[in-house]
């Protein structure tokens, strides 16, 4: 290596290197080193002796660990660690005081160290396509940051401190599970591009109106009202097609058929899902609003039930909402709905039974039909279950306590912390009064 002691640039990319020899420590004047696309499994400790190094490319290897001694590279300006197998970064990475660009995307990171907030000269941070569940509050200390990319992670929320990123121009938050945005998002006055698509947003904060320089805003595949327009600054952005909150009809029917006691609010909440199949964020907070007929008029259960008897035909819709306010939507009916249809049939003696089905777009029908053999069917997108008595009455496995599915109006159910915008799901219970049919008729 004596012949190369004055070397300033070295690229060994695209080989099958799995180990770096100790003689590399002699390359004292090296400014840029490219070891990308090799077979390294860790950051070689010998590299930390290259104190003049400004650019270090270790991307596209099999690295699982970064040595804590990385902090010795005090002149490092660019560090590329993307496309590896990193599960964590050492706290000492925050000591790279001259670092301007950090690329750690396409790894297996579950968190970023709090010390990352010490990188006062950092202008670009890409940590997308990892397994991040949250961002450290210290990220707000990155006053020089212009580009932040954390899309395709598992984020449920955004820290309020993100509003302190005064120089941020591009923010990728898409393809996460974010339920709400902090009001501080409006303090990012230099923001030009904001990507929010494929999350679980139910409203947008009023502070978004302060982003006068935004030229790109993506909102599709959230839980907003489909087909609207959001005006920010001088620009208008289409909301686009949205995901849907719906009931898992199979699970609801299974619970109805198997339980004799009151279904708890927690059990009901567990049966909510997204039509896309994505996991529902634990940050949602739901409230049972009440009971309504098909025209949206609020009704009283006492008009339909007397003890465990159905005394009136009709439909009852249970409304569940995730509440919030914002510039879009600006009313309380801003979320798509999902319906679960449950049909009860009642003979002249007040005995009840039924079946059910439904779908997630609010258009499913649940109709109880009987014939001479005493069988019953349901039309709709979901699965139902029925049975018959010896006399031909249509029944389900719950023959009494037909109100057990219904929790108390106004009670709250939560899967976590946080107050969100509005998303609703409707659970429809349909009742049909029918005369007893004898098998021999």
Coordinates of C-alpha atoms in Angstrom, one line a residue:
X1 CA 0.0 0.0 0.0
X2 CA 3.0 2.3 0.2
X3 CA 2.6 3.2 -3.4
X4 CA -1.0 4.4 -2.8
X5 CA -0.5 6.5 0.4
X6 CA -1.4 9.7 -1.5
X7 CA -4.5 8.2 -3.0
X8 CA -7.6 10.4 -2.6
X9 CA -10.2 8.4 -4.4
X10 CA -10.7 4.6 -4.4
X11 CA -13.6 2.5 -5.8
X12 CA -13.7 -1.2 -5.3
X13 CA -17.5 -1.5 -6.0
X14 CA -19.0 -4.5 -7.6
X15 CA -16.7 -7.2 -6.4
X16 CA -17.2 -10.0 -3.8
X17 CA -15.1 -8.4 -1.0
X18 CA -16.1 -9.7 2.4
X19 CA -13.2 -8.3 4.5
X20 CA -11.0 -5.2 4.3
X21 CA -7.3 -5.7 5.2
X22 CA -5.7 -3.7 8.0
X23 CA -3.3 -2.0 5.5
X24 CA -6.2 0.2 4.5
X25 CA -5.3 2.3 7.5
X26 CA -2.3 3.6 5.6
X27 CA -4.5 5.5 3.1
X28 CA -4.4 8.6 5.3
X29 CA -5.2 11.0 2.5
X30 CA -8.2 9.1 1.1
X31 CA -11.2 11.4 0.7
X32 CA -13.7 9.1 -1.0
X33 CA -14.1 5.3 -0.7
X34 CA -16.6 3.3 -2.6
X35 CA -17.1 -0.3 -1.4
X36 CA -20.7 -0.7 -2.6
X37 CA -22.1 -3.9 -4.0
X38 CA -19.8 -6.3 -2.2
X39 CA -20.2 -9.0 0.5
X40 CA -19.4 -7.0 3.6
X41 CA -21.4 -8.0 6.7
X42 CA -20.2 -5.1 8.9
X43 CA -18.5 -1.8 8.6
X44 CA -14.8 -2.6 8.9
X45 CA -13.3 -1.0 11.9
X46 CA -10.1 -0.3 9.9
X47 CA -12.1 2.3 7.9
X48 CA -12.5 4.4 11.0
X49 CA -8.8 5.3 10.9
X50 CA -9.3 7.1 7.6
X51 CA -9.8 10.4 9.3
X52 CA -9.8 12.6 6.2
X53 CA -12.6 10.6 4.5
X54 CA -15.5 12.7 3.3
X55 CA -17.5 10.2 1.3
X56 CA -18.1 6.6 2.3
X57 CA -20.3 4.3 0.1
X58 CA -21.2 1.0 1.7
X59 CA -24.5 0.5 0.1
X60 CA -25.7 -2.8 -1.4
X61 CA -23.8 -5.1 0.9
X62 CA -25.0 -7.5 3.6
X63 CA -24.1 -5.2 6.5
X64 CA -26.0 -5.9 9.8
X65 CA -24.0 -3.7 12.1
X66 CA -22.3 -0.3 12.1
X67 CA -19.4 0.0 14.5
X68 CA -19.7 2.7 17.2
X69 CA -16.2 3.9 16.1
X70 CA -17.9 5.4 13.0
X71 CA -17.9 8.6 15.0
X72 CA -14.1 8.9 14.4
X73 CA -14.8 10.0 10.8
X74 CA -15.2 13.6 11.8
X75 CA -14.8 14.9 8.2
X76 CA -17.5 12.6 6.7
X77 CA -20.0 14.5 4.7
X78 CA -21.8 11.6 2.9
X79 CA -22.6 8.2 4.3
X80 CA -24.3 5.6 2.1
X81 CA -25.6 2.5 4.0
X82 CA -28.8 1.8 1.9
X83 CA -29.7 -1.7 0.7
X84 CA -28.2 -3.6 3.6
X85 CA -29.6 -5.6 6.5
X86 CA -29.3 -3.0 9.3
X87 CA -31.6 -3.4 12.3
X88 CA -30.2 -0.4 14.2
X89 CA -27.8 2.5 14.0
X90 CA -25.3 3.3 16.8
X91 CA -25.9 6.3 18.9
X92 CA -22.5 7.5 18.0
X93 CA -23.7 8.3 14.5
X94 CA -24.9 11.6 15.9
X95 CA -21.3 12.6 16.5
X96 CA -20.6 13.0 12.8
X97 CA -20.9 16.8 13.1
X98 CA -20.1 17.5 9.4
X99 CA -22.4 14.9 7.9
X100 CA -24.6 16.4 5.2
X101 CA -26.2 13.3 3.6
X102 CA -27.3 10.1 5.3
X103 CA -28.8 7.3 3.3
X104 CA -30.1 4.3 5.2
X105 CA -33.2 3.3 3.2
X106 CA -34.0 -0.3 2.3
X107 CA -32.8 -1.8 5.6
X108 CA -34.6 -3.4 8.5
X109 CA -34.5 -0.4 10.9
X110 CA -37.2 -0.3 13.6
X111 CA -36.1 3.1 14.9
X112 CA -33.7 5.9 14.5
X113 CA -31.4 6.9 17.4
X114 CA -32.3 10.0 19.4
X115 CA -28.8 11.2 18.7
X116 CA -29.7 11.8 15.1
X117 CA -30.9 15.2 16.1
X118 CA -27.3 16.2 16.7
X119 CA -26.5 16.2 13.0
X120 CA -26.9 19.9 12.6
X121 CA -25.4 20.0 9.1
X122 CA -27.6 17.2 7.6
X123 CA -29.5 18.3 4.5
X124 CA -30.8 15.0 3.3
X125 CA -32.0 11.9 5.2
X126 CA -33.5 8.9 3.5
X127 CA -34.8 6.2 5.7
X128 CA -37.7 4.9 3.6
X129 CA -38.5 1.2 3.1
X130 CA -37.6 0.2 6.7
X131 CA -39.7 -0.9 9.6
X132 CA -39.8 2.4 11.5
X133 CA -42.7 2.6 13.9
X134 CA -42.0 6.2 15.0
X135 CA -39.6 9.1 14.5
X136 CA -37.6 10.5 17.4
X137 CA -38.7 13.9 18.6
X138 CA -35.1 15.0 18.2
X139 CA -35.6 15.0 14.4
X140 CA -36.9 18.5 14.8
X141 CA -33.4 19.7 15.6
X142 CA -32.2 19.1 12.1
X143 CA -32.4 22.7 11.1
X144 CA -30.5 22.3 7.9
X145 CA -32.6 19.4 6.6
X146 CA -34.1 19.9 3.2
X147 CA -35.1 16.4 2.2
X148 CA -36.7 13.8 4.5
X149 CA -37.9 10.5 3.1
X150 CA -39.6 8.0 5.5
X151 CA -42.2 6.5 3.2
X152 CA -43.0 2.7 3.2
X153 CA -42.5 2.3 6.9
X154 CA -44.9 1.5 9.8
X155 CA -45.4 5.0 11.2
X156 CA -48.6 5.7 13.0
X157 CA -48.0 9.3 13.8
X158 CA -45.7 12.2 13.1
X159 CA -44.0 14.0 16.0
X160 CA -44.9 17.7 16.6
X161 CA -41.2 18.6 16.4
X162 CA -41.3 18.0 12.6
X163 CA -42.6 21.6 12.4
X164 CA -39.2 22.8 13.5
X165 CA -37.6 21.7 10.2
X166 CA -37.6 25.3 8.9
X167 CA -35.6 24.5 5.7
X168 CA -37.5 21.4 4.7
X169 CA -38.5 21.4 1.0
X170 CA -39.4 17.7 0.3
X171 CA -41.3 15.4 2.8
X172 CA -42.2 11.8 1.9
X173 CA -44.6 10.3 4.5
X174 CA -46.6 8.1 2.1
X175 CA -47.3 4.4 2.6
X176 CA -47.4 4.4 6.4
X177 CA -50.3 4.1 8.9
X178 CA -50.5 7.8 9.8
X179 CA -53.9 8.8 11.3
X180 CA -53.4 12.5 11.8
X181 CA -50.9 15.2 11.1
X182 CA -49.6 17.6 13.8
X183 CA -50.7 21.2 13.5
X184 CA -47.0 22.1 13.4
X185 CA -47.0 20.8 9.8
X186 CA -48.1 24.3 8.8
X187 CA -44.8 25.7 10.0
X188 CA -42.9 24.1 7.1
X189 CA -43.2 27.2 5.1
X190 CA -40.5 26.2 2.6
X191 CA -42.1 22.9 1.8
X192 CA -42.6 22.3 -2.0
X193 CA -43.5 18.6 -2.1
X194 CA -45.6 16.7 0.5
X195 CA -46.4 13.1 -0.1
X196 CA -49.2 11.8 2.2
X197 CA -50.9 9.1 0.0
X198 CA -51.5 5.5 1.3
X199 CA -52.0 6.4 5.0
X200 CA -55.1 6.4 7.2
X201 CA -55.7 10.2 7.5
X202 CA -59.3 11.1 8.3
X203 CA -58.9 14.9 8.1
X204 CA -56.3 17.5 7.3
X205 CA -55.3 20.2 9.8
X206 CA -56.2 23.8 9.1
X207 CA -52.5 24.7 9.4
X208 CA -52.0 23.1 6.0
X209 CA -53.3 26.4 4.5
X210 CA -50.0 28.1 5.6
X211 CA -48.0 26.0 3.1
X212 CA -48.0 28.7 0.4
X213 CA -45.1 27.1 -1.6
X214 CA -46.5 23.6 -2.0
X215 CA -46.5 22.4 -5.6
X216 CA -47.1 18.7 -5.1
X217 CA -49.5 17.2 -2.6
X218 CA -50.6 13.5 -2.8
X219 CA -53.6 12.4 -0.7
X220 CA -55.1 9.2 -2.4
X221 CA -55.8 6.0 -0.4
X222 CA -56.4 7.6 3.0
X223 CA -59.8 7.7 4.8
X224 CA -60.9 11.1 3.5
X225 CA -64.0 11.8 1.4
X226 CA -63.4 10.6 -2.1
X227 CA -63.4 13.0 -5.0
X228 CA -62.8 16.3 -3.2
X229 CA -60.4 19.2 -3.8
X230 CA -58.0 20.6 -1.3
X231 CA -56.8 24.2 -1.9
X232 CA -53.4 25.0 -0.4
X233 CA -51.8 28.3 -1.3
X234 CA -52.5 29.0 -5.0
X235 CA -52.7 25.3 -5.9
X236 CA -55.7 22.9 -5.9
X237 CA -55.1 19.2 -5.3
X238 CA -57.4 16.3 -6.0
X239 CA -58.1 14.0 -3.0
X240 CA -58.4 11.0 -5.3
X241 CA -59.8 7.6 -4.5
X242 CA -59.8 6.6 -0.8
X243 CA -59.7 3.5 1.3
X244 CA -62.7 2.4 3.3
X245 CA -63.4 1.6 6.9
X246 CA -65.7 -1.4 7.1
X247 CA -66.9 -4.3 9.3
X248 CA -65.4 -7.7 8.9
X249 CA -68.8 -9.3 8.3
X250 CA -67.5 -12.8 8.7
X251 CA -66.2 -12.1 12.2
X252 CA -69.3 -10.1 13.2
X253 CA -71.5 -13.0 12.2
X254 CA -69.3 -15.5 14.0
X255 CA -69.5 -13.4 17.2
X256 CA -73.2 -13.1 17.0
X257 CA -73.7 -16.8 16.5
X258 CA -71.3 -17.9 19.3
X259 CA -71.9 -15.4 22.1
X260 CA -74.9 -15.2 24.5
X261 CA -73.7 -12.2 26.5
X262 CA -73.1 -8.6 25.5
X263 CA -70.5 -8.1 22.9
X264 CA -67.9 -5.6 24.3
X265 CA -66.9 -2.5 22.6
X266 CA -63.4 -3.8 22.3
X267 CA -64.7 -6.9 20.5
X268 CA -66.7 -4.8 18.1
X269 CA -63.7 -2.5 17.4
X270 CA -61.6 -5.5 16.6
X271 CA -64.0 -6.3 13.8
X272 CA -63.3 -3.1 12.0
X273 CA -61.0 -3.3 9.1
X274 CA -59.8 -1.4 6.0
X275 CA -61.2 -2.5 2.7
X276 CA -57.7 -2.6 1.2
X277 CA -56.7 -5.3 3.7
X278 CA -54.1 -3.0 5.4
X279 CA -53.9 -3.2 9.2
X280 CA -55.9 -0.6 11.0
X281 CA -53.7 1.8 12.9
X282 CA -53.8 1.7 16.7
X283 CA -53.9 5.5 16.8
X284 CA -57.6 5.5 15.7
X285 CA -60.0 6.6 18.4
X286 CA -63.6 5.6 17.8
X287 CA -66.9 6.7 19.3
X288 CA -70.3 5.1 19.1
X289 CA -72.5 8.0 17.9
X290 CA -75.9 6.3 18.1
X291 CA -78.6 4.5 16.2
X292 CA -80.2 5.6 13.0
X293 CA -82.7 4.4 10.4
X294 CA -82.0 4.2 6.7
X295 CA -82.8 7.8 6.2
X296 CA -80.3 8.9 8.8
X297 CA -82.9 9.8 11.5
X298 CA -81.8 9.0 15.0
X299 CA -84.0 6.3 16.6
X300 CA -84.5 4.8 20.1
X301 CA -83.9 1.1 20.6
X302 CA -86.9 0.9 23.0
X303 CA -89.1 1.5 19.9
X304 CA -87.8 -1.8 18.4
X305 CA -87.1 -4.0 21.4
X306 CA -88.9 -5.0 24.5
X307 CA -86.5 -7.2 26.6
X308 CA -85.3 -9.8 24.2
X309 CA -88.3 -9.5 21.9
X310 CA -88.4 -7.6 18.6
X311 CA -91.6 -5.5 18.6
X312 CA -91.1 -3.4 15.5
X313 CA -89.9 -4.1 11.9
X314 CA -87.3 -1.9 10.3
X315 CA -83.6 -1.3 10.2
X316 CA -81.2 -0.1 12.8
X317 CA -77.8 1.4 11.9
X318 CA -75.1 1.6 14.4
X319 CA -72.7 4.4 13.6
X320 CA -69.0 4.4 14.7
X321 CA -66.9 7.5 14.0
X322 CA -63.4 8.6 14.4
X323 CA -63.6 12.3 15.1
X324 CA -61.7 15.4 14.1
X325 CA -61.8 18.7 12.3
X326 CA -59.8 20.3 9.6
X327 CA -59.8 22.1 6.2
X328 CA -60.8 18.9 4.5
X329 CA -63.3 17.6 4.9
X330 CA -65.0 20.4 6.7
X331 CA -68.1 18.6 7.8
X332 CA -69.0 15.6 10.0
X333 CA -69.9 13.2 7.1
X334 CA -66.6 13.0 5.4
X335 CA -65.8 9.3 5.6
X336 CA -66.9 6.4 3.5
X337 CA -69.0 3.8 5.3
X338 CA -69.2 0.1 5.5
X339 CA -72.5 -1.8 6.2
X340 CA -73.1 -5.0 8.0
X341 CA -76.6 -6.4 7.4
X342 CA -78.4 -8.6 10.0
X343 CA -81.9 -9.8 9.3
X344 CA -84.3 -11.1 12.0
X345 CA -87.6 -12.8 11.3
X346 CA -90.3 -12.8 13.8
X347 CA -93.4 -15.0 14.0
X348 CA -96.8 -13.9 15.4
X349 CA -95.7 -15.0 18.9
X350 CA -92.7 -12.6 18.9
X351 CA -90.1 -15.4 18.5
X352 CA -87.1 -14.1 16.5
X353 CA -84.3 -15.4 14.4
X354 CA -82.3 -14.3 11.4
X355 CA -79.2 -14.2 9.2
X356 CA -76.9 -11.6 7.9
X357 CA -74.4 -10.3 5.4
X358 CA -73.1 -7.1 4.0
X359 CA -70.2 -5.3 2.4
X360 CA -67.8 -2.4 2.9
X361 CA -69.2 0.3 0.7
X362 CA -72.6 1.0 2.3
X363 CA -74.5 -0.5 -0.6
X364 CA -75.2 -4.1 0.7
X365 CA -78.7 -5.3 1.3
X366 CA -79.9 -7.7 3.9
X367 CA -83.3 -9.2 3.1
X368 CA -84.9 -12.1 5.0
X369 CA -86.8 -14.5 2.7
X370 CA -88.7 -17.6 3.8
X371 CA -90.4 -20.4 1.9
X372 CA -92.6 -23.4 2.6
X373 CA -89.8 -25.5 4.0
X374 CA -88.9 -22.9 6.5
X375 CA -85.5 -22.0 5.2
X376 CA -84.0 -18.5 4.9
X377 CA -81.5 -16.7 2.8
X378 CA -79.7 -13.4 2.8
X379 CA -78.6 -11.2 -0.1
X380 CA -75.5 -9.1 0.4
X381 CA -71.7 -9.2 0.3
X382 CA -71.1 -11.0 3.5
X383 CA -71.7 -14.4 5.0
X384 CA -74.7 -15.2 7.2
X385 CA -76.0 -18.2 9.1
X386 CA -79.5 -19.5 9.5
X387 CA -81.4 -22.4 11.0
X388 CA -84.9 -23.8 11.3
X389 CA -87.2 -25.0 14.0
X390 CA -89.4 -28.0 13.7
X391 CA -92.3 -25.7 12.9
X392 CA -90.4 -24.0 10.2
X393 CA -89.6 -20.7 12.0
X394 CA -86.4 -19.0 10.7
X395 CA -83.9 -18.6 13.5
X396 CA -80.2 -18.1 14.2
X397 CA -78.1 -19.6 16.9
X398 CA -79.0 -16.7 19.2
X399 CA -82.7 -17.1 19.9
X400 CA -82.9 -14.4 22.5
X401 CA -81.2 -11.3 23.6
X402 CA -81.2 -9.9 20.1
X403 CA -79.9 -6.5 21.4
X404 CA -76.7 -8.0 22.7
X405 CA -74.8 -6.6 19.7
X406 CA -75.5 -3.0 20.6
X407 CA -73.3 -1.1 23.0
X408 CA -74.4 2.1 24.7
X409 CA -74.7 5.3 22.7
X410 CA -71.8 7.8 23.1
X411 CA -69.4 5.4 24.6
X412 CA -65.8 5.5 23.5
X413 CA -63.7 2.7 22.1
X414 CA -60.0 3.1 21.5
X415 CA -57.1 1.0 20.1
X416 CA -54.5 3.5 21.2
X417 CA -53.9 7.1 21.8
X418 CA -54.6 10.1 19.6
X419 CA -57.7 11.9 18.2
X420 CA -58.2 11.7 14.5
X421 CA -60.4 13.0 11.8
X422 CA -63.8 11.4 10.8
X423 CA -64.1 7.9 9.6
X424 CA -67.4 6.0 9.9
X425 CA -68.7 2.5 9.6
X426 CA -72.3 1.5 9.8
X427 CA -73.6 -1.7 11.3
X428 CA -77.1 -2.3 10.1
X429 CA -79.6 -4.6 11.8
X430 CA -82.6 -5.4 9.7
X431 CA -85.8 -6.9 11.2
X432 CA -88.7 -8.4 9.2
X433 CA -92.0 -9.5 10.8
X434 CA -93.2 -12.8 9.3
X435 CA -96.0 -15.2 10.1
X436 CA -95.2 -18.7 11.1
X437 CA -94.9 -21.2 8.2
X438 CA -95.8 -24.8 8.8
X439 CA -93.8 -27.4 6.9
X440 CA -96.9 -29.3 5.8
X441 CA -98.5 -26.3 4.1

